Amino acid sequence: MDPSQAFSMRVDDREASSPVLAALRGHPEFRIQVERLPVGDYLIDDSLLLERKTLIDLVSSIKDGRLFAQAERLATAGPRGALILEGTTRDLTESRMRREAIQGALVTLTLFFGLPLLRARDPEESARLMLFAARQQRSFARGAIPRHGKRPRGKARLQSHILQGLPRIGPERAKRLIEHFGSIEAVITADTEALTAVPGIGDAVAETIRWAVREIPPIYPDTPCQV
């Protein structure tokens, strides 16, 4: 795979010893960086935030009351959030928690916090789910997957026209930037790393965009001081 087209994967350092990270390293499509994330466990292309829980983790967080606080942070973090629930029903044998209690928690997570729930049997499948999600997200951004509720045509044309005022941005790159970030404000405030997560925006183009929108305060060395 062309390294410039690899998916950016930021992994929370508390997942450093997880077998999921080892599985992710087996996928050359990911460009992995381990760091402390304020929310979630895995951040793909700075726009898809995933929290991974084993079934045992889920039960534990229900019991100690952490689950819904975590869900609220994930749902309001900014990037699109989702939960990967890993394990099989055998993992719950010793949990001593009623099935109805677990189902009730999942209903709250999905229907009321609006968090999609993905199921995986083991760490290797969790890693594959993340790869599938990354591919689908990029396809969606490129318009390969039909979507409902498109933005008004007039506004879309105006946004494209504004972005094409930036150096090296033509209609196709403008379209990809808007689809990826959702607004012009988000485009012009994005840092270089976030910009390069957009297909077709390499390091040089990202640096040019940042140069064009970054304002450096003028310095007037000869101006007398006001007392």
GROMACS .gro file of C-alpha atoms in nm:
model
  227
    1MET     CA    1   0.000   0.000   0.000
    2ASP     CA    2   0.118   0.356  -0.078
    3PRO     CA    3   0.234   0.494   0.262
    4SER     CA    4   0.069   0.827   0.184
    5GLN     CA    5  -0.267   0.648   0.162
    6ALA     CA    6  -0.226   0.458   0.492
    7PHE     CA    7  -0.483   0.509   0.765
    8SER     CA    8  -0.365   0.715   1.061
    9MET     CA    9  -0.418   0.511   1.379
   10ARG     CA   10  -0.361   0.676   1.715
   11VAL     CA   11  -0.370   0.423   1.999
   12ASP     CA   12  -0.412   0.511   2.365
   13ASP     CA   13  -0.098   0.415   2.556
   14ARG     CA   14  -0.309   0.223   2.806
   15GLU     CA   15  -0.375  -0.022   2.520
   16ALA     CA   16  -0.001  -0.067   2.455
   17SER     CA   17   0.003  -0.421   2.595
   18SER     CA   18  -0.328  -0.519   2.436
   19PRO     CA   19  -0.322  -0.805   2.185
   20VAL     CA   20  -0.535  -0.580   1.963
   21LEU     CA   21  -0.238  -0.348   1.909
   22ALA     CA   22  -0.023  -0.646   1.815
   23ALA     CA   23  -0.290  -0.752   1.565
   24LEU     CA   24  -0.314  -0.398   1.424
   25ARG     CA   25   0.061  -0.395   1.360
   26GLY     CA   26   0.004  -0.690   1.127
   27HIS     CA   27  -0.201  -0.467   0.895
   28PRO     CA   28   0.030  -0.249   0.682
   29GLU     CA   29  -0.267  -0.025   0.597
   30PHE     CA   30  -0.231   0.140   0.939
   31ARG     CA   31   0.026   0.405   1.035
   32ILE     CA   32   0.027   0.356   1.412
   33GLN     CA   33   0.120   0.604   1.683
   34VAL     CA   34   0.087   0.521   2.053
   35GLU     CA   35   0.006   0.815   2.281
   36ARG     CA   36  -0.233   0.917   2.558
   37LEU     CA   37  -0.583   0.980   2.423
   38PRO     CA   38  -0.818   1.189   2.639
   39VAL     CA   39  -1.115   0.976   2.526
   40GLY     CA   40  -1.145   0.633   2.364
   41ASP     CA   41  -0.885   0.373   2.276
   42TYR     CA   42  -0.832   0.398   1.899
   43LEU     CA   43  -0.860   0.707   1.675
   44ILE     CA   44  -0.866   0.648   1.298
   45ASP     CA   45  -0.782   0.936   1.062
   46ASP     CA   46  -0.868   1.178   1.345
   47SER     CA   47  -1.236   1.126   1.266
   48LEU     CA   48  -1.343   0.782   1.395
   49LEU     CA   49  -1.301   0.717   1.769
   50LEU     CA   50  -1.338   0.361   1.897
   51GLU     CA   51  -1.367   0.235   2.253
   52ARG     CA   52  -1.290  -0.136   2.293
   53LYS     CA   53  -1.437  -0.335   2.579
   54THR     CA   54  -1.425  -0.703   2.651
   55LEU     CA   55  -1.747  -0.848   2.788
   56ILE     CA   56  -1.577  -0.873   3.127
   57ASP     CA   57  -1.484  -0.503   3.104
   58LEU     CA   58  -1.846  -0.422   3.015
   59VAL     CA   59  -1.984  -0.602   3.321
   60SER     CA   60  -1.724  -0.442   3.547
   61SER     CA   61  -1.802  -0.091   3.419
   62ILE     CA   62  -2.177  -0.150   3.468
   63LYS     CA   63  -2.117  -0.261   3.825
   64ASP     CA   64  -1.895   0.030   3.925
   65GLY     CA   65  -2.099   0.293   3.738
   66ARG     CA   66  -1.826   0.397   3.491
   67LEU     CA   67  -2.005   0.284   3.174
   68PHE     CA   68  -2.243   0.570   3.109
   69ALA     CA   69  -1.989   0.840   3.201
   70GLN     CA   70  -1.750   0.683   2.950
   71ALA     CA   71  -2.028   0.663   2.692
   72GLU     CA   72  -2.112   1.032   2.735
   73ARG     CA   73  -1.749   1.134   2.682
   74LEU     CA   74  -1.722   0.911   2.375
   75ALA     CA   75  -2.047   1.039   2.226
   76THR     CA   76  -1.952   1.405   2.273
   77ALA     CA   77  -1.579   1.388   2.196
   78GLY     CA   78  -1.609   1.532   1.843
   79PRO     CA   79  -1.499   1.247   1.616
   80ARG     CA   80  -1.764   0.988   1.530
   81GLY     CA   81  -1.769   0.743   1.820
   82ALA     CA   82  -1.838   0.369   1.832
   83LEU     CA   83  -1.796   0.083   2.076
   84ILE     CA   84  -1.633  -0.253   1.998
   85LEU     CA   85  -1.756  -0.525   2.231
   86GLU     CA   86  -1.516  -0.818   2.230
   87GLY     CA   87  -1.565  -1.171   2.356
   88THR     CA   88  -1.815  -1.457   2.362
   89THR     CA   89  -2.101  -1.545   2.593
   90ARG     CA   90  -1.873  -1.794   2.768
   91ASP     CA   91  -1.682  -1.495   2.909
   92LEU     CA   92  -1.994  -1.398   3.106
   93THR     CA   93  -2.040  -1.732   3.281
   94GLU     CA   94  -1.877  -1.614   3.603
   95SER     CA   95  -2.000  -1.255   3.589
   96ARG     CA   96  -2.313  -1.313   3.801
   97MET     CA   97  -2.492  -1.039   3.613
   98ARG     CA   98  -2.836  -1.098   3.469
   99ARG     CA   99  -2.866  -1.098   3.092
  100GLU     CA  100  -3.145  -0.837   3.118
  101ALA     CA  101  -2.912  -0.594   3.297
  102ILE     CA  102  -2.654  -0.623   3.021
  103GLN     CA  103  -2.920  -0.584   2.753
  104GLY     CA  104  -3.056  -0.276   2.928
  105ALA     CA  105  -2.710  -0.118   2.930
  106LEU     CA  106  -2.664  -0.189   2.558
  107VAL     CA  107  -3.004  -0.037   2.479
  108THR     CA  108  -2.898   0.281   2.660
  109LEU     CA  109  -2.562   0.294   2.481
  110THR     CA  110  -2.704   0.247   2.133
  111LEU     CA  111  -3.045   0.418   2.142
  112PHE     CA  112  -2.990   0.702   2.385
  113PHE     CA  113  -2.619   0.779   2.358
  114GLY     CA  114  -2.628   0.703   1.985
  115LEU     CA  115  -2.315   0.485   1.989
  116PRO     CA  116  -2.293   0.213   1.724
  117LEU     CA  117  -2.203  -0.125   1.870
  118LEU     CA  118  -1.966  -0.360   1.683
  119ARG     CA  119  -1.914  -0.720   1.797
  120ALA     CA  120  -1.589  -0.913   1.777
  121ARG     CA  121  -1.498  -1.259   1.902
  122ASP     CA  122  -1.131  -1.189   1.980
  123PRO     CA  123  -0.854  -0.928   1.946
  124GLU     CA  124  -0.775  -1.029   1.588
  125GLU     CA  125  -1.136  -0.973   1.486
  126SER     CA  126  -1.139  -0.638   1.667
  127ALA     CA  127  -0.839  -0.531   1.458
  128ARG     CA  128  -1.010  -0.646   1.138
  129LEU     CA  129  -1.325  -0.453   1.231
  130MET     CA  130  -1.116  -0.139   1.271
  131LEU     CA  131  -0.967  -0.193   0.926
  132PHE     CA  132  -1.313  -0.248   0.773
  133ALA     CA  133  -1.439   0.066   0.948
  134ALA     CA  134  -1.143   0.271   0.820
  135ARG     CA  135  -1.201   0.154   0.463
  136GLN     CA  136  -1.575   0.219   0.478
  137GLN     CA  137  -1.523   0.562   0.629
  138ARG     CA  138  -1.289   0.663   0.347
  139SER     CA  139  -1.525   0.521   0.083
  140PHE     CA  140  -1.811   0.713   0.241
  141ALA     CA  141  -1.610   1.035   0.236
  142ARG     CA  142  -1.535   0.985  -0.134
  143GLY     CA  143  -1.903   0.940  -0.210
  144ALA     CA  144  -1.872   0.573  -0.304
  145ILE     CA  145  -2.142   0.482  -0.050
  146PRO     CA  146  -2.481   0.649  -0.110
  147ARG     CA  147  -2.604   0.862   0.177
  148HIS     CA  148  -2.926   1.037   0.275
  149GLY     CA  149  -2.963   1.397   0.380
  150LYS     CA  150  -2.710   1.564   0.150
  151ARG     CA  151  -2.631   1.928   0.224
  152PRO     CA  152  -2.815   2.190   0.010
  153ARG     CA  153  -2.659   2.225  -0.334
  154GLY     CA  154  -2.625   2.601  -0.306
  155LYS     CA  155  -2.427   2.579   0.016
  156ALA     CA  156  -2.211   2.296  -0.118
  157ARG     CA  157  -2.119   2.505  -0.423
  158LEU     CA  158  -2.037   2.807  -0.204
  159GLN     CA  159  -1.819   2.599   0.028
  160SER     CA  160  -1.636   2.447  -0.267
  161HIS     CA  161  -1.582   2.791  -0.419
  162ILE     CA  162  -1.436   2.927  -0.094
  163LEU     CA  163  -1.197   2.633  -0.049
  164GLN     CA  164  -1.079   2.660  -0.409
  165GLY     CA  165  -0.940   2.999  -0.314
  166LEU     CA  166  -0.669   2.813  -0.120
  167PRO     CA  167  -0.344   2.729  -0.302
  168ARG     CA  168  -0.343   2.391  -0.486
  169ILE     CA  169  -0.709   2.321  -0.405
  170GLY     CA  170  -0.927   2.238  -0.702
  171PRO     CA  171  -1.287   2.112  -0.714
  172GLU     CA  172  -1.203   1.751  -0.627
  173ARG     CA  173  -0.981   1.833  -0.330
  174ALA     CA  174  -1.235   2.092  -0.209
  175LYS     CA  175  -1.509   1.825  -0.222
  176ARG     CA  176  -1.297   1.577  -0.026
  177LEU     CA  177  -1.208   1.833   0.240
  178ILE     CA  178  -1.572   1.927   0.298
  179GLU     CA  179  -1.683   1.562   0.307
  180HIS     CA  180  -1.408   1.475   0.554
  181PHE     CA  181  -1.432   1.774   0.792
  182GLY     CA  182  -1.795   1.879   0.743
  183SER     CA  183  -1.734   2.255   0.744
  184ILE     CA  184  -1.495   2.520   0.614
  185GLU     CA  185  -1.419   2.626   0.971
  186ALA     CA  186  -1.299   2.273   1.052
  187VAL     CA  187  -1.081   2.268   0.738
  188ILE     CA  188  -0.900   2.592   0.810
  189THR     CA  189  -0.844   2.508   1.179
  190ALA     CA  190  -0.721   2.152   1.110
  191ASP     CA  191  -0.353   2.084   1.168
  192THR     CA  192  -0.123   1.930   0.908
  193GLU     CA  193  -0.165   1.574   1.036
  194ALA     CA  194  -0.545   1.596   1.020
  195LEU     CA  195  -0.533   1.743   0.668
  196THR     CA  196  -0.311   1.463   0.538
  197ALA     CA  197  -0.572   1.210   0.654
  198VAL     CA  198  -0.788   1.329   0.363
  199PRO     CA  199  -0.731   1.128   0.043
  200GLY     CA  200  -0.536   1.332  -0.209
  201ILE     CA  201  -0.398   1.577   0.049
  202GLY     CA  202  -0.028   1.504   0.090
  203ASP     CA  203   0.223   1.673   0.320
  204ALA     CA  204   0.308   1.947   0.069
  205VAL     CA  205  -0.056   2.042   0.006
  206ALA     CA  206  -0.136   2.031   0.379
  207GLU     CA  207   0.158   2.259   0.459
  208THR     CA  208   0.047   2.500   0.185
  209ILE     CA  209  -0.305   2.516   0.331
  210ARG     CA  210  -0.167   2.581   0.679
  211TRP     CA  211   0.065   2.853   0.539
  212ALA     CA  212  -0.231   3.020   0.365
  213VAL     CA  213  -0.464   3.028   0.668
  214ARG     CA  214  -0.213   3.078   0.950
  215GLU     CA  215  -0.190   3.441   1.064
  216ILE     CA  216   0.139   3.558   1.213
  217PRO     CA  217   0.112   3.882   1.416
  218PRO     CA  218   0.321   4.161   1.262
  219ILE     CA  219   0.624   4.290   1.448
  220TYR     CA  220   0.700   4.663   1.443
  221PRO     CA  221   1.046   4.706   1.597
  222ASP     CA  222   1.054   5.082   1.539
  223THR     CA  223   0.720   5.156   1.703
  224PRO     CA  224   0.775   5.357   2.024
  225CYS     CA  225   0.647   5.206   2.343
  226GLN     CA  226   0.333   5.358   2.490
  227VAL     CA  227   0.357   5.424   2.863
   0.00000   0.00000   0.00000
